[in-house]
């Protein structure tokens, strides 16, 4: 048997800018019965110094990119002469609550959409602009602007109805042992969170903090980029960012964080 | 019937003969008995002095999951138990089995199989994210497994 996880900063509270209190520990959603009793934000597992960077927007290096994305929001691009603002006006209103419920079923398209997929759909089909690289900087920065409008709200991703089969597919991927090291997401993030894997302190691999500014590569990182890295590290061939497998996995992993606060843009090492 | 059986034996002996042309047991030919592997994979005694390198990041990366007090390697992980005293808890054959394929000893173990080349889902070449063009190499060579086992045998309580 493995040692029970011992958390270094179990008592630390995440309060942003002195007044926005985040839920970093929450009772696990019912669908995790028997797997986890509590869901915990990745922030809890970071060092004191990294934690502090996310507690004040003046220290959070991800915030610069939000300002950058705000300019893009207001800039016309593509053949239709439109900007995001042409249709969505002030993101503080139009994008409030969006991060908390994505990925989500799109009735018209008859498919599960991530925020990134929706943004590219708007770019291609409504603006006549080129789609952004799915896990590229433009997308990560726009996702940060969108996430910020829901910061502090509770993650509440639907798992039933039309998304259910996609959710099941994501769950299967989560528990599959990939690569020559034969490791699943669950091996590291469900059975060993709180433990050290060499110098890394394992979290539950939650995505409520995405996009995440990483001190390691000094930029914002998207969810699918992180998935890609974790699967590569099992000596496997990752799935394609934006593809059906990672979309399903994102829906499933997002739903494991139901009950936590939207934290993006977060700061990680 | 008897002739058929003799032929079968001859074929499997031939198979083993091919695999062992250089005296090395191929990954697919390792015989596990209750998780243990009695026969040396190479016939050449292991060199325990190689362990420090072999258990570090570039090779077995055992240190990612295990603490090993006898080696001066920083930031040992805590996924598996400390390996101190492993040579008192297990026989050489058991340790060879655990290092070759721990899942034969511990059901569903998180520990990777170090002397195995098949049965993977979406395997890639090391950390390149690229699919292999031919057969994969095992994570450790037969002699590296023997070196690691020889070292583990020195870890007495």
mmCIF file of C-alpha atoms in Angstrom:
data_model
loop_
_atom_site.group_PDB
_atom_site.id
_atom_site.type_symbol
_atom_site.label_atom_id
_atom_site.label_comp_id
_atom_site.label_asym_id
_atom_site.label_seq_id
_atom_site.Cartn_x
_atom_site.Cartn_y
_atom_site.Cartn_z
ATOM 1 C CA UNK A 1 0.000 0.000 0.000
ATOM 2 C CA UNK A 2 1.001 3.572 -0.614
ATOM 3 C CA UNK A 3 1.389 6.197 2.051
ATOM 4 C CA UNK A 4 -1.626 8.448 2.445
ATOM 5 C CA UNK A 5 -1.084 11.793 0.774
ATOM 6 C CA UNK A 6 0.338 14.411 3.097
ATOM 7 C CA UNK A 7 -0.351 17.902 1.873
ATOM 8 C CA UNK A 8 2.214 20.580 2.486
ATOM 9 C CA UNK A 9 -0.118 23.562 2.451
ATOM 10 C CA UNK A 10 -3.410 22.044 3.411
ATOM 11 C CA UNK A 11 -4.392 25.037 5.506
ATOM 12 C CA UNK A 12 -3.395 27.785 3.098
ATOM 13 C CA UNK A 13 -6.241 29.948 1.801
ATOM 14 C CA UNK A 14 -6.302 31.403 -1.664
ATOM 15 C CA UNK A 15 -7.646 34.946 -1.457
ATOM 16 C CA UNK A 16 -6.939 37.045 -4.548
ATOM 17 C CA UNK A 17 -6.326 40.788 -4.221
ATOM 18 C CA UNK A 18 -7.252 40.578 -0.568
ATOM 19 C CA UNK A 19 -10.952 40.024 -1.206
ATOM 20 C CA UNK A 20 -11.765 37.290 -3.720
ATOM 21 C CA UNK A 21 -11.864 34.029 -1.774
ATOM 22 C CA UNK A 22 -11.391 30.866 -3.812
ATOM 23 C CA UNK A 23 -12.688 27.411 -2.955
ATOM 24 C CA UNK A 24 -9.537 25.274 -3.139
ATOM 25 C CA UNK A 25 -11.003 22.222 -1.333
ATOM 26 C CA UNK A 26 -14.494 20.960 -2.073
ATOM 27 C CA UNK A 27 -16.455 17.766 -1.526
ATOM 28 C CA UNK A 28 -15.973 15.575 -4.608
ATOM 29 C CA UNK A 29 -18.863 15.533 -7.085
ATOM 30 C CA UNK A 30 -21.083 12.426 -6.895
ATOM 31 C CA UNK A 31 -19.612 10.901 -10.055
ATOM 32 C CA UNK A 32 -16.265 10.505 -8.218
ATOM 33 C CA UNK A 33 -17.773 8.296 -5.503
ATOM 34 C CA UNK A 34 -15.212 5.674 -4.540
ATOM 35 C CA UNK A 35 -12.419 7.513 -6.372
ATOM 36 C CA UNK A 36 -11.968 10.760 -4.421
ATOM 37 C CA UNK A 37 -13.758 12.213 -1.418
ATOM 38 C CA UNK A 38 -12.393 15.707 -1.869
ATOM 39 C CA UNK A 39 -11.294 17.721 -4.872
ATOM 40 C CA UNK A 40 -8.362 20.085 -4.435
ATOM 41 C CA UNK A 41 -7.012 22.901 -6.556
ATOM 42 C CA UNK A 42 -3.519 22.552 -7.998
ATOM 43 C CA UNK A 43 -2.646 25.836 -6.232
ATOM 44 C CA UNK A 44 -2.582 23.980 -2.882
ATOM 45 C CA UNK A 45 0.346 21.812 -4.024
ATOM 46 C CA UNK A 46 2.631 24.628 -5.106
ATOM 47 C CA UNK A 47 5.408 26.211 -3.049
ATOM 48 C CA UNK A 48 4.695 29.229 -0.845
ATOM 49 C CA UNK A 49 6.447 31.510 -3.339
ATOM 50 C CA UNK A 50 4.480 30.252 -6.346
ATOM 51 C CA UNK A 51 1.244 30.415 -4.352
ATOM 52 C CA UNK A 52 1.906 34.033 -3.440
ATOM 53 C CA UNK A 53 2.211 35.055 -7.104
ATOM 54 C CA UNK A 54 -1.414 34.087 -7.676
ATOM 55 C CA UNK A 55 -2.699 36.040 -4.691
ATOM 56 C CA UNK A 56 -2.228 39.487 -6.193
ATOM 57 C CA UNK A 57 -2.889 40.519 -9.778
ATOM 58 C CA UNK A 58 0.130 42.836 -9.706
ATOM 59 C CA UNK A 59 2.342 39.793 -9.056
ATOM 60 C CA UNK A 60 0.519 37.363 -11.349
ATOM 61 C CA UNK A 61 2.591 37.253 -14.565
ATOM 62 C CA UNK A 62 -0.451 35.898 -16.434
ATOM 63 C CA UNK A 63 -2.297 39.208 -16.111
ATOM 64 C CA UNK A 64 -0.101 40.968 -18.689
ATOM 65 C CA UNK A 65 -1.501 38.598 -21.290
ATOM 66 C CA UNK A 66 -5.056 39.407 -20.301
ATOM 67 C CA UNK A 67 -4.355 43.046 -21.163
ATOM 68 C CA UNK A 68 -2.863 41.917 -24.459
ATOM 69 C CA UNK A 69 -5.958 39.817 -25.234
ATOM 70 C CA UNK A 70 -8.213 42.787 -24.423
ATOM 71 C CA UNK A 71 -6.559 44.677 -27.267
ATOM 72 C CA UNK A 72 -7.119 41.742 -29.600
ATOM 73 C CA UNK A 73 -10.736 41.587 -28.418
ATOM 74 C CA UNK A 74 -11.263 45.098 -29.766
ATOM 75 C CA UNK A 75 -9.271 44.658 -32.991
ATOM 76 C CA UNK A 76 -10.995 43.973 -36.299
ATOM 77 C CA UNK A 77 -9.690 40.881 -38.104
ATOM 78 C CA UNK A 78 -10.839 38.854 -41.120
ATOM 79 C CA UNK A 79 -13.001 39.434 -44.180
ATOM 80 C CA UNK A 80 -16.169 40.487 -42.300
ATOM 81 C CA UNK A 81 -14.656 43.571 -40.705
ATOM 82 C CA UNK A 82 -15.497 42.471 -37.186
ATOM 83 C CA UNK A 83 -13.811 42.176 -33.823
ATOM 84 C CA UNK A 84 -14.913 40.033 -30.867
ATOM 85 C CA UNK A 85 -16.340 43.240 -29.407
ATOM 86 C CA UNK A 86 -18.585 43.754 -32.452
ATOM 87 C CA UNK A 87 -20.734 40.863 -31.275
ATOM 88 C CA UNK A 88 -19.845 40.357 -27.622
ATOM 89 C CA UNK A 89 -19.358 43.966 -26.467
ATOM 90 C CA UNK A 90 -17.869 44.055 -22.965
ATOM 91 C CA UNK A 91 -16.409 40.657 -21.991
ATOM 92 C CA UNK A 92 -17.087 41.453 -18.321
ATOM 93 C CA UNK A 93 -20.754 40.924 -19.171
ATOM 94 C CA UNK A 94 -20.863 38.662 -22.222
ATOM 95 C CA UNK A 95 -18.227 36.214 -20.986
ATOM 96 C CA UNK A 96 -19.201 36.106 -17.305
ATOM 97 C CA UNK A 97 -19.816 32.508 -16.247
ATOM 98 C CA UNK A 98 -18.611 30.999 -19.529
ATOM 99 C CA UNK A 99 -15.418 29.389 -18.163
ATOM 100 C CA UNK A 100 -17.342 27.702 -15.359
ATOM 101 C CA UNK A 101 -19.527 25.584 -17.680
ATOM 102 C CA UNK A 102 -17.189 24.646 -20.539
ATOM 103 C CA UNK A 103 -16.680 22.264 -22.335
ATOM 104 C CA UNK A 104 -20.344 22.350 -23.212
ATOM 105 C CA UNK A 105 -22.848 21.014 -25.724
ATOM 106 C CA UNK A 106 -23.482 23.259 -28.731
ATOM 107 C CA UNK A 107 -26.996 22.641 -29.948
ATOM 108 C CA UNK A 108 -26.554 24.113 -33.431
ATOM 109 C CA UNK A 109 -23.325 22.292 -34.199
ATOM 110 C CA UNK A 110 -24.485 19.134 -32.458
ATOM 111 C CA UNK A 111 -21.134 18.672 -30.713
ATOM 112 C CA UNK A 112 -19.226 19.236 -27.492
ATOM 113 C CA UNK A 113 -17.236 22.458 -27.693
ATOM 114 C CA UNK A 114 -14.307 23.683 -25.685
ATOM 115 C CA UNK A 115 -13.863 27.453 -25.340
ATOM 116 C CA UNK A 116 -10.975 27.280 -27.799
ATOM 117 C CA UNK A 117 -13.119 25.439 -30.357
ATOM 118 C CA UNK A 118 -15.861 28.059 -29.955
ATOM 119 C CA UNK A 119 -13.395 30.939 -30.347
ATOM 120 C CA UNK A 120 -12.030 29.450 -33.561
ATOM 121 C CA UNK A 121 -15.560 28.864 -34.811
ATOM 122 C CA UNK A 122 -16.295 32.549 -34.262
ATOM 123 C CA UNK A 123 -13.080 33.507 -36.007
ATOM 124 C CA UNK A 124 -13.610 31.315 -39.035
ATOM 125 C CA UNK A 125 -17.360 31.414 -39.516
ATOM 126 C CA UNK A 126 -18.357 34.784 -38.122
ATOM 127 C CA UNK A 127 -15.294 36.969 -38.677
ATOM 128 C CA UNK A 128 -13.844 35.334 -41.780
ATOM 129 C CA UNK A 129 -10.502 35.242 -39.952
ATOM 130 C CA UNK A 130 -7.872 32.519 -39.751
ATOM 131 C CA UNK A 131 -8.293 30.108 -36.840
ATOM 132 C CA UNK A 132 -5.637 30.387 -34.158
ATOM 133 C CA UNK A 133 -3.329 27.474 -33.386
ATOM 134 C CA UNK A 134 -5.366 25.465 -30.899
ATOM 135 C CA UNK A 135 -2.792 25.533 -28.090
ATOM 136 C CA UNK A 136 -0.903 28.610 -29.307
ATOM 137 C CA UNK A 137 -0.234 31.900 -27.496
ATOM 138 C CA UNK A 138 -3.099 33.889 -29.097
ATOM 139 C CA UNK A 139 -5.579 31.268 -27.970
ATOM 140 C CA UNK A 140 -4.093 30.877 -24.478
ATOM 141 C CA UNK A 141 -4.216 34.645 -23.983
ATOM 142 C CA UNK A 142 -7.818 34.977 -25.169
ATOM 143 C CA UNK A 143 -8.743 32.053 -22.908
ATOM 144 C CA UNK A 144 -7.166 33.931 -19.998
ATOM 145 C CA UNK A 145 -9.308 36.982 -20.717
ATOM 146 C CA UNK A 146 -12.410 34.775 -20.879
ATOM 147 C CA UNK A 147 -11.521 32.755 -17.742
ATOM 148 C CA UNK A 148 -10.927 35.950 -15.771
ATOM 149 C CA UNK A 149 -14.558 36.982 -16.243
ATOM 150 C CA UNK A 150 -15.599 33.881 -14.245
ATOM 151 C CA UNK A 151 -12.871 33.995 -11.633
ATOM 152 C CA UNK A 152 -14.198 32.904 -8.265
ATOM 153 C CA UNK A 153 -17.304 31.299 -9.755
ATOM 154 C CA UNK A 154 -17.929 27.593 -9.137
ATOM 155 C CA UNK A 155 -16.971 25.092 -11.838
ATOM 156 C CA UNK A 156 -20.193 23.375 -12.853
ATOM 157 C CA UNK A 157 -19.746 21.362 -16.029
ATOM 158 C CA UNK A 158 -22.692 19.243 -17.195
ATOM 159 C CA UNK A 159 -21.954 15.540 -17.675
ATOM 160 C CA UNK A 160 -25.341 14.165 -18.670
ATOM 161 C CA UNK A 161 -27.743 14.511 -21.578
ATOM 162 C CA UNK A 162 -26.123 14.978 -24.984
ATOM 163 C CA UNK A 163 -22.552 15.165 -23.568
ATOM 164 C CA UNK A 164 -22.737 11.900 -21.674
ATOM 165 C CA UNK A 165 -21.110 9.625 -24.261
ATOM 166 C CA UNK A 166 -18.269 12.120 -24.742
ATOM 167 C CA UNK A 167 -17.843 12.275 -20.968
ATOM 168 C CA UNK A 168 -17.647 8.463 -20.822
ATOM 169 C CA UNK A 169 -14.995 8.506 -23.541
ATOM 170 C CA UNK A 170 -12.991 11.041 -21.542
ATOM 171 C CA UNK A 171 -13.264 8.901 -18.449
ATOM 172 C CA UNK A 172 -11.959 5.886 -20.305
ATOM 173 C CA UNK A 173 -8.966 7.879 -21.526
ATOM 174 C CA UNK A 174 -8.318 9.108 -17.958
ATOM 175 C CA UNK A 175 -7.956 5.550 -16.685
ATOM 176 C CA UNK A 176 -6.004 4.128 -19.649
ATOM 177 C CA UNK A 177 -2.347 3.332 -19.023
ATOM 178 C CA UNK A 178 -0.476 4.853 -21.952
ATOM 179 C CA UNK A 179 3.032 4.516 -23.278
ATOM 180 C CA UNK A 180 6.035 2.407 -22.456
ATOM 181 C CA UNK A 181 5.764 3.478 -18.820
ATOM 182 C CA UNK A 182 2.129 2.282 -18.768
ATOM 183 C CA UNK A 183 0.804 5.144 -16.670
ATOM 184 C CA UNK A 184 -2.693 6.620 -16.571
ATOM 185 C CA UNK A 185 -3.744 10.061 -15.398
ATOM 186 C CA UNK A 186 -5.236 8.293 -12.378
ATOM 187 C CA UNK A 187 -1.926 6.619 -11.442
ATOM 188 C CA UNK A 188 -0.387 10.023 -10.822
ATOM 189 C CA UNK A 189 -3.285 12.383 -10.085
ATOM 190 C CA UNK A 190 -5.819 10.176 -8.305
ATOM 191 C CA UNK A 191 -3.706 7.586 -6.481
ATOM 192 C CA UNK A 192 -0.640 9.688 -5.746
ATOM 193 C CA UNK A 193 -1.598 13.340 -5.387
ATOM 194 C CA UNK A 194 0.296 14.836 -2.475
ATOM 195 C CA UNK A 195 3.256 12.524 -3.137
ATOM 196 C CA UNK A 196 6.544 13.563 -4.672
ATOM 197 C CA UNK A 197 7.473 12.069 -8.040
ATOM 198 C CA UNK A 198 11.148 12.956 -8.005
ATOM 199 C CA UNK A 199 11.180 16.750 -7.451
ATOM 200 C CA UNK A 200 7.544 17.263 -8.509
ATOM 201 C CA UNK A 201 4.741 17.527 -5.971
ATOM 202 C CA UNK A 202 1.793 15.759 -7.573
ATOM 203 C CA UNK A 203 -1.559 17.549 -7.601
ATOM 204 C CA UNK A 204 -4.927 16.162 -8.646
ATOM 205 C CA UNK A 205 -4.327 17.460 -12.177
ATOM 206 C CA UNK A 206 -7.349 19.776 -12.017
ATOM 207 C CA UNK A 207 -7.943 22.316 -14.776
ATOM 208 C CA UNK A 208 -9.908 24.967 -12.871
ATOM 209 C CA UNK A 209 -6.785 27.179 -12.954
ATOM 210 C CA UNK A 210 -6.295 27.173 -16.712
ATOM 211 C CA UNK A 211 -4.859 28.745 -18.657
ATOM 212 C CA UNK A 212 -1.847 28.540 -16.335
ATOM 213 C CA UNK A 213 1.185 30.794 -16.412
ATOM 214 C CA UNK A 214 4.186 28.499 -15.898
ATOM 215 C CA UNK A 215 7.404 29.858 -14.452
ATOM 216 C CA UNK A 216 9.130 27.061 -16.363
ATOM 217 C CA UNK A 217 8.307 28.400 -19.843
ATOM 218 C CA UNK A 218 7.227 31.943 -18.872
ATOM 219 C CA UNK A 219 3.976 31.912 -20.822
ATOM 220 C CA UNK A 220 0.353 30.914 -20.535
ATOM 221 C CA UNK A 221 -0.280 27.209 -21.107
ATOM 222 C CA UNK A 222 -3.514 25.685 -22.338
ATOM 223 C CA UNK A 223 -5.225 22.577 -21.021
ATOM 224 C CA UNK A 224 -4.455 20.493 -24.105
ATOM 225 C CA UNK A 225 -0.806 21.515 -23.995
ATOM 226 C CA UNK A 226 -0.615 20.190 -20.437
ATOM 227 C CA UNK A 227 -2.376 16.947 -21.409
ATOM 228 C CA UNK A 228 0.096 16.570 -24.260
ATOM 229 C CA UNK A 229 3.057 16.963 -21.894
ATOM 230 C CA UNK A 230 1.708 14.512 -19.331
ATOM 231 C CA UNK A 231 1.053 11.826 -21.956
ATOM 232 C CA UNK A 232 4.451 12.406 -23.601
ATOM 233 C CA UNK A 233 6.021 11.829 -20.196
ATOM 234 C CA UNK A 234 4.613 8.295 -20.131
ATOM 235 C CA UNK A 235 6.720 7.624 -23.269
ATOM 236 C CA UNK A 236 3.595 7.671 -25.401
ATOM 237 C CA UNK A 237 2.310 9.414 -28.495
ATOM 238 C CA UNK A 238 -0.138 12.103 -27.268
ATOM 239 C CA UNK A 239 -3.444 12.885 -28.962
ATOM 240 C CA UNK A 240 -3.819 15.986 -31.102
ATOM 241 C CA UNK A 241 -4.693 19.253 -29.309
ATOM 242 C CA UNK A 242 -8.239 20.194 -30.215
ATOM 243 C CA UNK A 243 -9.022 16.659 -31.406
ATOM 244 C CA UNK A 244 -11.952 14.538 -30.221
ATOM 245 C CA UNK A 245 -9.933 12.575 -27.631
ATOM 246 C CA UNK A 246 -8.537 15.608 -25.807
ATOM 247 C CA UNK A 247 -11.911 17.368 -26.045
ATOM 248 C CA UNK A 248 -13.513 14.366 -24.333
ATOM 249 C CA UNK A 249 -10.689 14.232 -21.778
ATOM 250 C CA UNK A 250 -11.073 17.956 -21.068
ATOM 251 C CA UNK A 251 -14.789 17.529 -20.446
ATOM 252 C CA UNK A 252 -14.123 14.650 -18.068
ATOM 253 C CA UNK A 253 -11.244 16.334 -16.199
ATOM 254 C CA UNK A 254 -13.216 19.612 -15.967
ATOM 255 C CA UNK A 255 -16.076 17.689 -14.366
ATOM 256 C CA UNK A 256 -13.692 16.257 -11.756
ATOM 257 C CA UNK A 257 -13.254 19.860 -10.646
ATOM 258 C CA UNK A 258 -16.964 20.625 -10.239
ATOM 259 C CA UNK A 259 -17.216 22.508 -6.951
ATOM 260 C CA UNK A 260 -13.833 24.273 -7.163
ATOM 261 C CA UNK A 261 -13.483 27.923 -8.152
ATOM 262 C CA UNK A 262 -12.467 29.123 -11.592
ATOM 263 C CA UNK A 263 -8.918 30.416 -10.979
ATOM 264 C CA UNK A 264 -7.535 31.245 -14.392
ATOM 265 C CA UNK A 265 -5.102 32.617 -15.140
ATOM 266 C CA UNK A 266 -3.278 30.674 -12.420
ATOM 267 C CA UNK A 267 0.449 30.522 -11.674
ATOM 268 C CA UNK A 268 2.307 27.228 -11.621
ATOM 269 C CA UNK A 269 5.961 26.144 -11.664
ATOM 270 C CA UNK B 1 1.481 -37.803 -31.164
ATOM 271 C CA UNK B 2 4.854 -38.398 -29.622
ATOM 272 C CA UNK B 3 6.560 -37.247 -32.778
ATOM 273 C CA UNK B 4 4.462 -34.090 -32.788
ATOM 274 C CA UNK B 5 5.496 -33.281 -29.245
ATOM 275 C CA UNK B 6 9.144 -33.817 -30.011
ATOM 276 C CA UNK B 7 8.821 -31.468 -32.960
ATOM 277 C CA UNK B 8 7.177 -28.873 -30.726
ATOM 278 C CA UNK B 9 9.988 -29.157 -28.200
ATOM 279 C CA UNK B 10 12.565 -28.919 -30.959
ATOM 280 C CA UNK B 11 10.937 -25.767 -32.322
ATOM 281 C CA UNK B 12 10.753 -24.062 -28.958
ATOM 282 C CA UNK B 13 14.350 -25.053 -28.234
ATOM 283 C CA UNK B 14 15.289 -23.559 -31.564
ATOM 284 C CA UNK B 15 13.330 -20.415 -30.662
ATOM 285 C CA UNK B 16 15.193 -20.137 -27.389
ATOM 286 C CA UNK B 17 18.436 -20.848 -29.234
ATOM 287 C CA UNK B 18 17.832 -17.901 -31.535
ATOM 288 C CA UNK B 19 16.908 -15.576 -28.704
ATOM 289 C CA UNK B 20 19.989 -16.619 -26.767
ATOM 290 C CA UNK B 21 22.465 -16.483 -29.629
ATOM 291 C CA UNK B 22 24.525 -13.973 -27.650
ATOM 292 C CA UNK B 23 23.655 -15.601 -24.322
ATOM 293 C CA UNK B 24 20.971 -12.996 -23.642
ATOM 294 C CA UNK B 25 17.350 -13.914 -22.848
ATOM 295 C CA UNK B 26 15.089 -11.805 -25.081
ATOM 296 C CA UNK B 27 12.347 -9.788 -23.325
ATOM 297 C CA UNK B 28 9.614 -12.018 -24.755
ATOM 298 C CA UNK B 29 11.345 -15.190 -23.506
ATOM 299 C CA UNK B 30 11.727 -14.316 -19.819
ATOM 300 C CA UNK B 31 10.188 -17.080 -17.674
ATOM 301 C CA UNK B 32 8.333 -15.812 -14.613
ATOM 302 C CA UNK B 33 7.421 -18.156 -11.776
ATOM 303 C CA UNK B 34 5.253 -16.510 -9.120
ATOM 304 C CA UNK B 35 6.711 -13.221 -10.310
ATOM 305 C CA UNK B 36 10.331 -14.384 -9.916
ATOM 306 C CA UNK B 37 12.905 -14.990 -12.667
ATOM 307 C CA UNK B 38 15.398 -17.648 -11.616
ATOM 308 C CA UNK B 39 17.790 -17.524 -14.549
ATOM 309 C CA UNK B 40 20.201 -14.656 -15.142
ATOM 310 C CA UNK B 41 19.195 -12.698 -18.251
ATOM 311 C CA UNK B 42 22.798 -12.697 -19.503
ATOM 312 C CA UNK B 43 24.842 -15.262 -17.615
ATOM 313 C CA UNK B 44 27.244 -12.435 -16.774
ATOM 314 C CA UNK B 45 27.247 -11.400 -13.087
ATOM 315 C CA UNK B 46 25.776 -7.946 -12.449
ATOM 316 C CA UNK B 47 28.015 -5.033 -11.493
ATOM 317 C CA UNK B 48 26.483 -3.200 -8.498
ATOM 318 C CA UNK B 49 28.748 -0.164 -9.000
ATOM 319 C CA UNK B 50 26.713 0.796 -12.083
ATOM 320 C CA UNK B 51 23.544 1.300 -10.009
ATOM 321 C CA UNK B 52 23.960 4.977 -9.210
ATOM 322 C CA UNK B 53 23.802 5.853 -12.889
ATOM 323 C CA UNK B 54 21.228 3.219 -13.834
ATOM 324 C CA UNK B 55 18.763 4.212 -11.102
ATOM 325 C CA UNK B 56 18.967 7.893 -11.998
ATOM 326 C CA UNK B 57 16.927 9.849 -14.514
ATOM 327 C CA UNK B 58 18.664 8.835 -17.743
ATOM 328 C CA UNK B 59 18.065 5.107 -17.310
ATOM 329 C CA UNK B 60 15.664 3.392 -14.901
ATOM 330 C CA UNK B 61 14.701 6.585 -13.035
ATOM 331 C CA UNK B 62 13.886 4.387 -10.018
ATOM 332 C CA UNK B 63 14.638 7.453 -7.896
ATOM 333 C CA UNK B 64 11.511 9.153 -9.326
ATOM 334 C CA UNK B 65 9.467 6.784 -7.172
ATOM 335 C CA UNK B 66 11.823 5.277 -4.562
ATOM 336 C CA UNK B 67 14.155 6.521 -1.888
ATOM 337 C CA UNK B 68 17.527 4.705 -1.906
ATOM 338 C CA UNK B 69 19.686 5.804 1.046
ATOM 339 C CA UNK B 70 22.822 4.050 -0.234
ATOM 340 C CA UNK B 71 22.890 6.259 -3.326
ATOM 341 C CA UNK B 72 23.549 9.972 -3.184
ATOM 342 C CA UNK B 73 20.725 11.002 -5.525
ATOM 343 C CA UNK B 74 18.721 14.155 -4.694
ATOM 344 C CA UNK B 75 14.902 14.467 -4.538
ATOM 345 C CA UNK B 76 13.857 10.824 -4.265
ATOM 346 C CA UNK B 77 10.154 10.269 -4.959
ATOM 347 C CA UNK B 78 7.657 8.683 -2.593
ATOM 348 C CA UNK B 79 5.398 6.713 -4.936
ATOM 349 C CA UNK B 80 6.905 3.332 -4.033
ATOM 350 C CA UNK B 81 8.488 2.118 -0.769
ATOM 351 C CA UNK B 82 12.127 2.990 0.092
ATOM 352 C CA UNK B 83 14.371 0.293 -1.376
ATOM 353 C CA UNK B 84 16.597 0.139 1.710
ATOM 354 C CA UNK B 85 16.751 -3.488 2.853
ATOM 355 C CA UNK B 86 15.291 -4.852 -0.407
ATOM 356 C CA UNK B 87 18.071 -7.475 -0.533
ATOM 357 C CA UNK B 88 16.854 -8.896 2.780
ATOM 358 C CA UNK B 89 13.167 -8.869 1.855
ATOM 359 C CA UNK B 90 13.523 -10.539 -1.534
ATOM 360 C CA UNK B 91 15.631 -13.234 -3.212
ATOM 361 C CA UNK B 92 17.737 -12.441 -6.256
ATOM 362 C CA UNK B 93 15.196 -14.252 -8.476
ATOM 363 C CA UNK B 94 12.337 -12.218 -7.025
ATOM 364 C CA UNK B 95 14.200 -8.956 -7.525
ATOM 365 C CA UNK B 96 15.022 -9.909 -11.134
ATOM 366 C CA UNK B 97 11.307 -10.532 -11.632
ATOM 367 C CA UNK B 98 10.286 -7.229 -9.991
ATOM 368 C CA UNK B 99 12.719 -5.180 -12.085
ATOM 369 C CA UNK B 100 11.918 -7.049 -15.324
ATOM 370 C CA UNK B 101 8.143 -6.761 -14.913
ATOM 371 C CA UNK B 102 6.820 -5.727 -11.493
ATOM 372 C CA UNK B 103 3.235 -6.443 -12.564
ATOM 373 C CA UNK B 104 4.046 -10.172 -12.311
ATOM 374 C CA UNK B 105 4.634 -9.659 -8.569
ATOM 375 C CA UNK B 106 2.346 -6.736 -7.701
ATOM 376 C CA UNK B 107 -0.961 -6.809 -9.546
ATOM 377 C CA UNK B 108 -1.642 -3.572 -11.469
ATOM 378 C CA UNK B 109 1.554 -2.057 -10.069
ATOM 379 C CA UNK B 110 2.324 1.508 -11.059
ATOM 380 C CA UNK B 111 5.967 0.443 -11.448
ATOM 381 C CA UNK B 112 6.959 0.251 -15.137
ATOM 382 C CA UNK B 113 8.212 -3.032 -16.616
ATOM 383 C CA UNK B 114 11.883 -2.498 -17.398
ATOM 384 C CA UNK B 115 12.468 -5.622 -19.492
ATOM 385 C CA UNK B 116 9.500 -5.801 -21.802
ATOM 386 C CA UNK B 117 8.929 -4.475 -25.322
ATOM 387 C CA UNK B 118 5.328 -5.208 -26.237
ATOM 388 C CA UNK B 119 1.726 -4.755 -25.175
ATOM 389 C CA UNK B 120 1.784 -0.958 -24.886
ATOM 390 C CA UNK B 121 -0.965 1.518 -25.771
ATOM 391 C CA UNK B 122 0.241 4.344 -28.065
ATOM 392 C CA UNK B 123 3.923 3.766 -27.255
ATOM 393 C CA UNK B 124 6.352 6.492 -28.275
ATOM 394 C CA UNK B 125 10.114 6.640 -28.699
ATOM 395 C CA UNK B 126 11.318 7.867 -25.301
ATOM 396 C CA UNK B 127 9.926 11.406 -24.767
ATOM 397 C CA UNK B 128 9.793 12.439 -28.438
ATOM 398 C CA UNK B 129 5.999 11.928 -28.799
ATOM 399 C CA UNK B 130 6.828 9.986 -31.992
ATOM 400 C CA UNK B 131 5.638 6.470 -32.746
ATOM 401 C CA UNK B 132 8.456 3.926 -33.118
ATOM 402 C CA UNK B 133 9.251 2.687 -36.619
ATOM 403 C CA UNK B 134 10.468 -0.712 -35.504
ATOM 404 C CA UNK B 135 10.391 -2.711 -32.274
ATOM 405 C CA UNK B 136 11.002 -0.756 -29.060
ATOM 406 C CA UNK B 137 14.070 -1.336 -26.916
ATOM 407 C CA UNK B 138 13.322 -2.375 -23.344
ATOM 408 C CA UNK B 139 13.749 0.433 -20.759
ATOM 409 C CA UNK B 140 16.857 -1.351 -19.448
ATOM 410 C CA UNK B 141 19.075 -3.828 -21.307
ATOM 411 C CA UNK B 142 19.417 -7.368 -19.958
ATOM 412 C CA UNK B 143 22.821 -6.554 -18.460
ATOM 413 C CA UNK B 144 21.517 -3.328 -16.907
ATOM 414 C CA UNK B 145 18.753 -5.348 -15.218
ATOM 415 C CA UNK B 146 21.433 -7.701 -13.858
ATOM 416 C CA UNK B 147 23.490 -4.731 -12.623
ATOM 417 C CA UNK B 148 20.485 -3.218 -10.826
ATOM 418 C CA UNK B 149 19.552 -6.592 -9.285
ATOM 419 C CA UNK B 150 23.145 -7.103 -8.090
ATOM 420 C CA UNK B 151 22.990 -3.693 -6.402
ATOM 421 C CA UNK B 152 19.575 -4.356 -4.812
ATOM 422 C CA UNK B 153 21.049 -7.578 -3.350
ATOM 423 C CA UNK B 154 23.603 -5.441 -1.467
ATOM 424 C CA UNK B 155 20.806 -3.503 0.293
ATOM 425 C CA UNK B 156 20.609 -5.567 3.483
ATOM 426 C CA UNK B 157 18.652 -4.712 6.612
#
